[in-house]
Amino acid sequence: MNDESLEKMGDEVRRVIGDQPDEERRRRQRAAVAALESPGLSRGQGRPSRLRWLVPMGLTFAAVAAVLAWPDAPAVENEPVATSDALPPAAPPVEQWLKAPKDGPMDIALGSHAHGILHAGGKLRIAEQSESGARLVLESGRVELEVDHGQAGNWIVLAGPYEARALGTRFLVDWFPLGEDLAVEVTRGEVGVTGGNLGPGGMVVEAGKVLEANLRDESATLRSKREVDLELSPPRFAGRIPDVDQDPVLARTWASYYLRAHPEGDQIDIARELFLRSFADEREHPDAAAAAQGYLEANPDGPHAALAREILGASDSPPQ
Amino acid sequence: MKLRVVDSDVSDAELLRSVRAGELGASARLYDRFADVVNRVVWRVMGADSEIDDLVQQVFEKILVGIHRVEDPGALQGWVCSIAVYTVRTEIRRRKVRRLVRLTERVPESVGREEDHEGRDLVRRLYAILDRLPVDERLAFALRFIDDRPLVEVAELCDCSLATIKRRLARARKRFERHASKDPDFARRLKQGQWRRSGS
């Protein structure tokens, strides 16, 4: 089953069921939606709930809590963080929610040993901060943290159930809360990531690597940043097959595309071989065992069968 | 979200303003603007379904309740799409639970042209297979292969990275293929890409 057969199936389904209601159905749907028009619904209150008494009670409780907490409340709460070219920007108050504008990043001052950038549209708050560390809670989006060498251990980004702890480093954390999806990309040093589905010891991400974890799928994959970049912006090969000895990651990108798109193409044997050989120095890669198995099924006595068997022998688990 | 924009930001801004202000007829105008977008997602993910109109109404109800959170009129269509996806996701989960405790048995509604029995039968069999996939895999599969959206858009609608959506799709394809193999005629047509009998 390749992409082409699935696309043909999709064409057929769209042809049969279409995607537009007929006039009668459209009239029914429109009337039902128009009937939803009631005072309050469009202002975010929803339908009256049997638990509506909770709202005034909650508001009262929140008002009491706000009065009690007033002396500690920051003076600039919910105001944009002021920055200046002449002076280092003041650290935003603890517990204040920060939201980067949709069209650009926002600097986050974190003292003299660290600096943060909240990328466009991202939202976070600083739960704790001192000269030697900070705990940032990333609600959604991407935050980039740069910590001076030697300032290890106390610089932490919390993203859903995950915790990324800097070990003298520069790194990025992406958090998609609705999809419960995390990506941690390390540019310098190391980052220890724990929580979620990462098991008791968590995982250490080294410079040049990207950890991608998803709570729903219970998946966690460590790959090179180059491989991830190639996946996001696939190059145009224009008929040229990359040299696997010179650039195994590029050769892997070509081979995985070819295997997926042309399962019966005339270069399928070359693709299988390059896909396998691209893992020669990365035998723990999550796709290595599948590459080895695919090669052996097609070429049990091929010139690289020994490499495939070594990879399969070294892998802890069968390919997914 | 980088989704297709049908109308200008100005008219979306005006629509947003009138719905928020609770103007008379604003809900119907909202429906007129987004009926196609919402129906497309619901129909293609859920397929031949007898509760489609209820689902469409649920989507619009969520839109009306949450529209005050939309700050940028340019993001309105993408937001509407994501509300449709999440409403459908919730519905699939709800049905799975109901099926587990045998509260309901789904009776698929007839879809498509009345005379196209063969097409309708294939669609019914396809969605019976999709019913057996985990909800997130079904969503990704349907948005990618039935709704024909690019991977980046599927990832955005499912609020996941591209890598996660690729892994999810790979798993969905394997599972889909396994379930499809239990219907030899369907599996043969899938493999050959031939959905029409000759002469029909």
PDB file of N, CA, C and O in Angstrom, chain A residues 216-278:
ATOM      1  N   ARG A 216       0.531  10.919  24.037  1.00  0.00           N
ATOM      2  CA  ARG A 216      -0.569  10.062  23.581  1.00  0.00           C
ATOM      3  C   ARG A 216      -0.057   8.818  22.891  1.00  0.00           C
ATOM      4  O   ARG A 216      -0.572   7.725  23.091  1.00  0.00           O
ATOM      5  N   ASP A 217       0.970   9.014  22.038  1.00  0.00           N
ATOM      6  CA  ASP A 217       1.513   7.868  21.312  1.00  0.00           C
ATOM      7  C   ASP A 217       2.510   7.098  22.166  1.00  0.00           C
ATOM      8  O   ASP A 217       2.985   6.039  21.768  1.00  0.00           O
ATOM      9  N   GLU A 218       2.880   7.695  23.307  1.00  0.00           N
ATOM     10  CA  GLU A 218       3.926   7.133  24.173  1.00  0.00           C
ATOM     11  C   GLU A 218       5.208   6.916  23.377  1.00  0.00           C
ATOM     12  O   GLU A 218       5.908   5.913  23.560  1.00  0.00           O
ATOM     13  N   SER A 219       5.507   7.851  22.479  1.00  0.00           N
ATOM     14  CA  SER A 219       6.722   7.713  21.672  1.00  0.00           C
ATOM     15  C   SER A 219       7.781   8.677  22.188  1.00  0.00           C
ATOM     16  O   SER A 219       7.465   9.711  22.773  1.00  0.00           O
ATOM     17  N   ALA A 220       9.038   8.333  22.012  1.00  0.00           N
ATOM     18  CA  ALA A 220      10.158   9.216  22.352  1.00  0.00           C
ATOM     19  C   ALA A 220      11.296   8.867  21.405  1.00  0.00           C
ATOM     20  O   ALA A 220      11.746   7.727  21.388  1.00  0.00           O
ATOM     21  N   THR A 221      11.728   9.828  20.613  1.00  0.00           N
ATOM     22  CA  THR A 221      12.746   9.565  19.598  1.00  0.00           C
ATOM     23  C   THR A 221      13.845  10.604  19.691  1.00  0.00           C
ATOM     24  O   THR A 221      13.576  11.799  19.786  1.00  0.00           O
ATOM     25  N   LEU A 222      15.080  10.122  19.655  1.00  0.00           N
ATOM     26  CA  LEU A 222      16.229  11.007  19.670  1.00  0.00           C
ATOM     27  C   LEU A 222      16.865  10.947  18.285  1.00  0.00           C
ATOM     28  O   LEU A 222      17.241   9.875  17.821  1.00  0.00           O
ATOM     29  N   ARG A 223      16.939  12.101  17.608  1.00  0.00           N
ATOM     30  CA  ARG A 223      17.512  12.114  16.263  1.00  0.00           C
ATOM     31  C   ARG A 223      18.471  13.287  16.124  1.00  0.00           C
ATOM     32  O   ARG A 223      18.454  14.211  16.947  1.00  0.00           O
ATOM     33  N   SER A 224      19.267  13.262  15.060  1.00  0.00           N
ATOM     34  CA  SER A 224      20.175  14.393  14.854  1.00  0.00           C
ATOM     35  C   SER A 224      19.361  15.577  14.338  1.00  0.00           C
ATOM     36  O   SER A 224      18.355  15.401  13.634  1.00  0.00           O
ATOM     37  N   LYS A 225      19.837  16.783  14.695  1.00  0.00           N
ATOM     38  CA  LYS A 225      19.129  17.986  14.281  1.00  0.00           C
ATOM     39  C   LYS A 225      19.119  18.086  12.750  1.00  0.00           C
ATOM     40  O   LYS A 225      18.153  18.523  12.156  1.00  0.00           O
ATOM     41  N   ARG A 226      20.198  17.636  12.137  1.00  0.00           N
ATOM     42  CA  ARG A 226      20.281  17.707  10.668  1.00  0.00           C
ATOM     43  C   ARG A 226      19.167  16.872  10.037  1.00  0.00           C
ATOM     44  O   ARG A 226      18.531  17.286   9.066  1.00  0.00           O
ATOM     45  N   GLU A 227      18.931  15.690  10.602  1.00  0.00           N
ATOM     46  CA  GLU A 227      17.892  14.812  10.053  1.00  0.00           C
ATOM     47  C   GLU A 227      16.517  15.479  10.180  1.00  0.00           C
ATOM     48  O   GLU A 227      15.705  15.438   9.250  1.00  0.00           O
ATOM     49  N   VAL A 228      16.289  16.101  11.336  1.00  0.00           N
ATOM     50  CA  VAL A 228      14.997  16.774  11.549  1.00  0.00           C
ATOM     51  C   VAL A 228      14.859  17.945  10.574  1.00  0.00           C
ATOM     52  O   VAL A 228      13.807  18.145   9.966  1.00  0.00           O
ATOM     53  N   ASP A 229      15.957  18.708  10.410  1.00  0.00           N
ATOM     54  CA  ASP A 229      15.914  19.846   9.481  1.00  0.00           C
ATOM     55  C   ASP A 229      15.628  19.379   8.058  1.00  0.00           C
ATOM     56  O   ASP A 229      14.861  20.009   7.328  1.00  0.00           O
ATOM     57  N   LEU A 230      16.262  18.269   7.654  1.00  0.00           N
ATOM     58  CA  LEU A 230      16.040  17.758   6.296  1.00  0.00           C
ATOM     59  C   LEU A 230      14.590  17.303   6.122  1.00  0.00           C
ATOM     60  O   LEU A 230      14.005  17.430   5.052  1.00  0.00           O
ATOM     61  N   GLU A 231      14.028  16.779   7.216  1.00  0.00           N
ATOM     62  CA  GLU A 231      12.639  16.330   7.141  1.00  0.00           C
ATOM     63  C   GLU A 231      11.695  17.526   6.982  1.00  0.00           C
ATOM     64  O   GLU A 231      10.718  17.470   6.240  1.00  0.00           O
ATOM     65  N   LEU A 232      12.017  18.616   7.679  1.00  0.00           N
ATOM     66  CA  LEU A 232      11.159  19.797   7.609  1.00  0.00           C
ATOM     67  C   LEU A 232      11.302  20.514   6.266  1.00  0.00           C
ATOM     68  O   LEU A 232      10.351  21.067   5.756  1.00  0.00           O
ATOM     69  N   SER A 233      12.506  20.532   5.712  1.00  0.00           N
ATOM     70  CA  SER A 233      12.727  21.175   4.409  1.00  0.00           C
ATOM     71  C   SER A 233      13.443  20.194   3.495  1.00  0.00           C
ATOM     72  O   SER A 233      14.658  20.279   3.326  1.00  0.00           O
ATOM     73  N   PRO A 234      12.717  19.240   2.928  1.00  0.00           N
ATOM     74  CA  PRO A 234      13.385  18.228   2.109  1.00  0.00           C
ATOM     75  C   PRO A 234      14.080  18.861   0.907  1.00  0.00           C
ATOM     76  O   PRO A 234      13.503  19.733   0.258  1.00  0.00           O
ATOM     77  N   PRO A 235      15.312  18.443   0.631  1.00  0.00           N
ATOM     78  CA  PRO A 235      16.017  19.007  -0.519  1.00  0.00           C
ATOM     79  C   PRO A 235      15.474  18.429  -1.818  1.00  0.00           C
ATOM     80  O   PRO A 235      14.815  17.393  -1.822  1.00  0.00           O
ATOM     81  N   ARG A 236      15.769  19.091  -2.930  1.00  0.00           N
ATOM     82  CA  ARG A 236      15.403  18.555  -4.246  1.00  0.00           C
ATOM     83  C   ARG A 236      16.590  17.752  -4.755  1.00  0.00           C
ATOM     84  O   ARG A 236      17.682  18.289  -4.923  1.00  0.00           O
ATOM     85  N   PHE A 237      16.378  16.456  -4.958  1.00  0.00           N
ATOM     86  CA  PHE A 237      17.504  15.609  -5.365  1.00  0.00           C
ATOM     87  C   PHE A 237      17.712  15.647  -6.877  1.00  0.00           C
ATOM     88  O   PHE A 237      18.806  15.365  -7.348  1.00  0.00           O
ATOM     89  N   ALA A 238      16.661  15.988  -7.612  1.00  0.00           N
ATOM     90  CA  ALA A 238      16.753  16.118  -9.073  1.00  0.00           C
ATOM     91  C   ALA A 238      17.450  14.918  -9.711  1.00  0.00           C
ATOM     92  O   ALA A 238      18.346  15.065 -10.537  1.00  0.00           O
ATOM     93  N   GLY A 239      17.070  13.725  -9.279  1.00  0.00           N
ATOM     94  CA  GLY A 239      17.604  12.516  -9.906  1.00  0.00           C
ATOM     95  C   GLY A 239      18.961  12.077  -9.391  1.00  0.00           C
ATOM     96  O   GLY A 239      19.429  10.999  -9.719  1.00  0.00           O
ATOM     97  N   ARG A 240      19.614  12.930  -8.577  1.00  0.00           N
ATOM     98  CA  ARG A 240      20.939  12.545  -8.069  1.00  0.00           C
ATOM     99  C   ARG A 240      20.796  11.764  -6.772  1.00  0.00           C
ATOM    100  O   ARG A 240      20.046  12.166  -5.873  1.00  0.00           O
ATOM    101  N   ILE A 241      21.511  10.669  -6.667  1.00  0.00           N
ATOM    102  CA  ILE A 241      21.451   9.869  -5.446  1.00  0.00           C
ATOM    103  C   ILE A 241      22.633  10.274  -4.566  1.00  0.00           C
ATOM    104  O   ILE A 241      23.783  10.234  -5.010  1.00  0.00           O
ATOM    105  N   PRO A 242      22.370  10.691  -3.321  1.00  0.00           N
ATOM    106  CA  PRO A 242      23.475  11.139  -2.467  1.00  0.00           C
ATOM    107  C   PRO A 242      24.446   9.996  -2.148  1.00  0.00           C
ATOM    108  O   PRO A 242      24.060   8.827  -2.130  1.00  0.00           O
ATOM    109  N   ASP A 243      25.681  10.374  -1.872  1.00  0.00           N
ATOM    110  CA  ASP A 243      26.722   9.408  -1.521  1.00  0.00           C
ATOM    111  C   ASP A 243      26.589   9.068  -0.032  1.00  0.00           C
ATOM    112  O   ASP A 243      26.783   9.937   0.827  1.00  0.00           O
ATOM    113  N   VAL A 244      26.285   7.819   0.269  1.00  0.00           N
ATOM    114  CA  VAL A 244      26.028   7.437   1.657  1.00  0.00           C
ATOM    115  C   VAL A 244      27.286   7.524   2.516  1.00  0.00           C
ATOM    116  O   VAL A 244      27.203   7.749   3.731  1.00  0.00           O
ATOM    117  N   ASP A 245      28.463   7.357   1.914  1.00  0.00           N
ATOM    118  CA  ASP A 245      29.694   7.444   2.712  1.00  0.00           C
ATOM    119  C   ASP A 245      30.008   8.899   3.074  1.00  0.00           C
ATOM    120  O   ASP A 245      30.509   9.182   4.147  1.00  0.00           O
ATOM    121  N   GLN A 246      29.682   9.797   2.152  1.00  0.00           N
ATOM    122  CA  GLN A 246      29.969  11.220   2.411  1.00  0.00           C
ATOM    123  C   GLN A 246      28.924  11.852   3.326  1.00  0.00           C
ATOM    124  O   GLN A 246      29.252  12.649   4.186  1.00  0.00           O
ATOM    125  N   ASP A 247      27.666  11.515   3.097  1.00  0.00           N
ATOM    126  CA  ASP A 247      26.597  12.170   3.850  1.00  0.00           C
ATOM    127  C   ASP A 247      25.470  11.176   4.135  1.00  0.00           C
ATOM    128  O   ASP A 247      24.458  11.136   3.422  1.00  0.00           O
ATOM    129  N   PRO A 248      25.649  10.354   5.189  1.00  0.00           N
ATOM    130  CA  PRO A 248      24.641   9.313   5.439  1.00  0.00           C
ATOM    131  C   PRO A 248      23.244   9.864   5.748  1.00  0.00           C
ATOM    132  O   PRO A 248      22.245   9.251   5.373  1.00  0.00           O
ATOM    133  N   VAL A 249      23.183  11.029   6.397  1.00  0.00           N
ATOM    134  CA  VAL A 249      21.854  11.559   6.759  1.00  0.00           C
ATOM    135  C   VAL A 249      21.094  11.998   5.507  1.00  0.00           C
ATOM    136  O   VAL A 249      19.894  11.737   5.363  1.00  0.00           O
ATOM    137  N   LEU A 250      21.822  12.622   4.571  1.00  0.00           N
ATOM    138  CA  LEU A 250      21.178  13.037   3.318  1.00  0.00           C
ATOM    139  C   LEU A 250      20.755  11.803   2.508  1.00  0.00           C
ATOM    140  O   LEU A 250      19.651  11.755   1.944  1.00  0.00           O
ATOM    141  N   ALA A 251      21.618  10.791   2.488  1.00  0.00           N
ATOM    142  CA  ALA A 251      21.294   9.561   1.757  1.00  0.00           C
ATOM    143  C   ALA A 251      20.064   8.888   2.372  1.00  0.00           C
ATOM    144  O   ALA A 251      19.196   8.362   1.672  1.00  0.00           O
ATOM    145  N   ARG A 252      19.965   8.941   3.689  1.00  0.00           N
ATOM    146  CA  ARG A 252      18.804   8.359   4.383  1.00  0.00           C
ATOM    147  C   ARG A 252      17.524   9.098   3.990  1.00  0.00           C
ATOM    148  O   ARG A 252      16.478   8.494   3.778  1.00  0.00           O
ATOM    149  N   THR A 253      17.631  10.423   3.887  1.00  0.00           N
ATOM    150  CA  THR A 253      16.457  11.220   3.506  1.00  0.00           C
ATOM    151  C   THR A 253      15.982  10.812   2.113  1.00  0.00           C
ATOM    152  O   THR A 253      14.786  10.613   1.886  1.00  0.00           O
ATOM    153  N   TRP A 254      16.938  10.676   1.185  1.00  0.00           N
ATOM    154  CA  TRP A 254      16.557  10.281  -0.175  1.00  0.00           C
ATOM    155  C   TRP A 254      15.934   8.876  -0.155  1.00  0.00           C
ATOM    156  O   TRP A 254      14.874   8.645  -0.743  1.00  0.00           O
ATOM    157  N   ALA A 255      16.613   7.952   0.559  1.00  0.00           N
ATOM    158  CA  ALA A 255      16.173   6.560   0.532  1.00  0.00           C
ATOM    159  C   ALA A 255      14.790   6.407   1.170  1.00  0.00           C
ATOM    160  O   ALA A 255      13.933   5.685   0.650  1.00  0.00           O
ATOM    161  N   SER A 256      14.554   7.098   2.277  1.00  0.00           N
ATOM    162  CA  SER A 256      13.257   6.927   2.940  1.00  0.00           C
ATOM    163  C   SER A 256      12.144   7.500   2.069  1.00  0.00           C
ATOM    164  O   SER A 256      11.050   6.952   1.990  1.00  0.00           O
ATOM    165  N   TYR A 257      12.450   8.610   1.368  1.00  0.00           N
ATOM    166  CA  TYR A 257      11.449   9.169   0.455  1.00  0.00           C
ATOM    167  C   TYR A 257      11.174   8.181  -0.686  1.00  0.00           C
ATOM    168  O   TYR A 257      10.018   7.898  -1.016  1.00  0.00           O
ATOM    169  N   TYR A 258      12.230   7.625  -1.252  1.00  0.00           N
ATOM    170  CA  TYR A 258      12.069   6.723  -2.405  1.00  0.00           C
ATOM    171  C   TYR A 258      11.293   5.470  -2.000  1.00  0.00           C
ATOM    172  O   TYR A 258      10.387   5.012  -2.715  1.00  0.00           O
ATOM    173  N   LEU A 259      11.635   4.918  -0.842  1.00  0.00           N
ATOM    174  CA  LEU A 259      10.964   3.694  -0.375  1.00  0.00           C
ATOM    175  C   LEU A 259       9.469   3.923  -0.198  1.00  0.00           C
ATOM    176  O   LEU A 259       8.645   3.050  -0.481  1.00  0.00           O
ATOM    177  N   ARG A 260       9.141   5.120   0.294  1.00  0.00           N
ATOM    178  CA  ARG A 260       7.738   5.431   0.562  1.00  0.00           C
ATOM    179  C   ARG A 260       6.977   5.725  -0.745  1.00  0.00           C
ATOM    180  O   ARG A 260       5.870   5.247  -0.952  1.00  0.00           O
ATOM    181  N   ALA A 261       7.633   6.496  -1.621  1.00  0.00           N
ATOM    182  CA  ALA A 261       6.930   6.986  -2.808  1.00  0.00           C
ATOM    183  C   ALA A 261       6.963   6.003  -3.975  1.00  0.00           C
ATOM    184  O   ALA A 261       6.066   6.000  -4.811  1.00  0.00           O
ATOM    185  N   HIS A 262       8.009   5.193  -4.062  1.00  0.00           N
ATOM    186  CA  HIS A 262       8.155   4.294  -5.226  1.00  0.00           C
ATOM    187  C   HIS A 262       8.464   2.869  -4.769  1.00  0.00           C
ATOM    188  O   HIS A 262       9.555   2.357  -5.028  1.00  0.00           O
ATOM    189  N   PRO A 263       7.536   2.230  -4.071  1.00  0.00           N
ATOM    190  CA  PRO A 263       7.848   0.898  -3.519  1.00  0.00           C
ATOM    191  C   PRO A 263       8.129  -0.143  -4.604  1.00  0.00           C
ATOM    192  O   PRO A 263       8.693  -1.185  -4.296  1.00  0.00           O
ATOM    193  N   GLU A 264       7.746   0.164  -5.838  1.00  0.00           N
ATOM    194  CA  GLU A 264       8.065  -0.785  -6.907  1.00  0.00           C
ATOM    195  C   GLU A 264       8.926  -0.120  -7.983  1.00  0.00           C
ATOM    196  O   GLU A 264       8.971  -0.583  -9.139  1.00  0.00           O
ATOM    197  N   GLY A 265       9.617   0.947  -7.619  1.00  0.00           N
ATOM    198  CA  GLY A 265      10.456   1.677  -8.583  1.00  0.00           C
ATOM    199  C   GLY A 265      11.708   0.893  -8.949  1.00  0.00           C
ATOM    200  O   GLY A 265      12.091  -0.051  -8.264  1.00  0.00           O
ATOM    201  N   ASP A 266      12.366   1.343 -10.039  1.00  0.00           N
ATOM    202  CA  ASP A 266      13.527   0.567 -10.499  1.00  0.00           C
ATOM    203  C   ASP A 266      14.768   0.813  -9.648  1.00  0.00           C
ATOM    204  O   ASP A 266      15.780   0.151  -9.830  1.00  0.00           O
ATOM    205  N   GLN A 267      14.734   1.782  -8.733  1.00  0.00           N
ATOM    206  CA  GLN A 267      15.901   2.003  -7.866  1.00  0.00           C
ATOM    207  C   GLN A 267      15.628   1.538  -6.434  1.00  0.00           C
ATOM    208  O   GLN A 267      16.320   1.944  -5.500  1.00  0.00           O
ATOM    209  N   ILE A 268      14.645   0.660  -6.287  1.00  0.00           N
ATOM    210  CA  ILE A 268      14.241   0.254  -4.943  1.00  0.00           C
ATOM    211  C   ILE A 268      15.368  -0.488  -4.208  1.00  0.00           C
ATOM    212  O   ILE A 268      15.549  -0.328  -2.997  1.00  0.00           O
ATOM    213  N   ASP A 269      16.155  -1.285  -4.966  1.00  0.00           N
ATOM    214  CA  ASP A 269      17.239  -2.013  -4.302  1.00  0.00           C
ATOM    215  C   ASP A 269      18.311  -1.049  -3.791  1.00  0.00           C
ATOM    216  O   ASP A 269      18.851  -1.236  -2.696  1.00  0.00           O
ATOM    217  N   ILE A 270      18.582  -0.010  -4.592  1.00  0.00           N
ATOM    218  CA  ILE A 270      19.575   0.991  -4.159  1.00  0.00           C
ATOM    219  C   ILE A 270      19.052   1.706  -2.904  1.00  0.00           C
ATOM    220  O   ILE A 270      19.789   1.941  -1.948  1.00  0.00           O
ATOM    221  N   ALA A 271      17.750   2.034  -2.914  1.00  0.00           N
ATOM    222  CA  ALA A 271      17.163   2.742  -1.766  1.00  0.00           C
ATOM    223  C   ALA A 271      17.264   1.894  -0.500  1.00  0.00           C
ATOM    224  O   ALA A 271      17.628   2.385   0.563  1.00  0.00           O
ATOM    225  N   ARG A 272      16.954   0.597  -0.627  1.00  0.00           N
ATOM    226  CA  ARG A 272      17.044  -0.295   0.541  1.00  0.00           C
ATOM    227  C   ARG A 272      18.476  -0.336   1.083  1.00  0.00           C
ATOM    228  O   ARG A 272      18.702  -0.298   2.279  1.00  0.00           O
ATOM    229  N   GLU A 273      19.422  -0.436   0.143  1.00  0.00           N
ATOM    230  CA  GLU A 273      20.820  -0.528   0.563  1.00  0.00           C
ATOM    231  C   GLU A 273      21.272   0.770   1.251  1.00  0.00           C
ATOM    232  O   GLU A 273      21.871   0.743   2.326  1.00  0.00           O
ATOM    233  N   LEU A 274      20.958   1.905   0.632  1.00  0.00           N
ATOM    234  CA  LEU A 274      21.395   3.179   1.228  1.00  0.00           C
ATOM    235  C   LEU A 274      20.715   3.420   2.577  1.00  0.00           C
ATOM    236  O   LEU A 274      21.338   3.935   3.505  1.00  0.00           O
ATOM    237  N   PHE A 275      19.453   3.038   2.651  1.00  0.00           N
ATOM    238  CA  PHE A 275      18.730   3.234   3.917  1.00  0.00           C
ATOM    239  C   PHE A 275      19.427   2.432   5.022  1.00  0.00           C
ATOM    240  O   PHE A 275      19.688   2.949   6.104  1.00  0.00           O
ATOM    241  N   LEU A 276      19.770   1.191   4.698  1.00  0.00           N
ATOM    242  CA  LEU A 276      20.467   0.351   5.688  1.00  0.00           C
ATOM    243  C   LEU A 276      21.835   0.947   6.023  1.00  0.00           C
ATOM    244  O   LEU A 276      22.164   1.140   7.202  1.00  0.00           O
ATOM    245  N   ARG A 277      22.629   1.245   5.004  1.00  0.00           N
ATOM    246  CA  ARG A 277      24.007   1.691   5.252  1.00  0.00           C
ATOM    247  C   ARG A 277      24.058   3.045   5.960  1.00  0.00           C
ATOM    248  O   ARG A 277      25.034   3.359   6.627  1.00  0.00           O
ATOM    249  N   SER A 278      22.999   3.844   5.828  1.00  0.00           N
ATOM    250  CA  SER A 278      23.002   5.155   6.500  1.00  0.00           C
ATOM    251  C   SER A 278      22.976   5.004   8.029  1.00  0.00           C
ATOM    252  O   SER A 278      23.252   5.954   8.750  1.00  0.00           O
TER     253      SER A 278
END
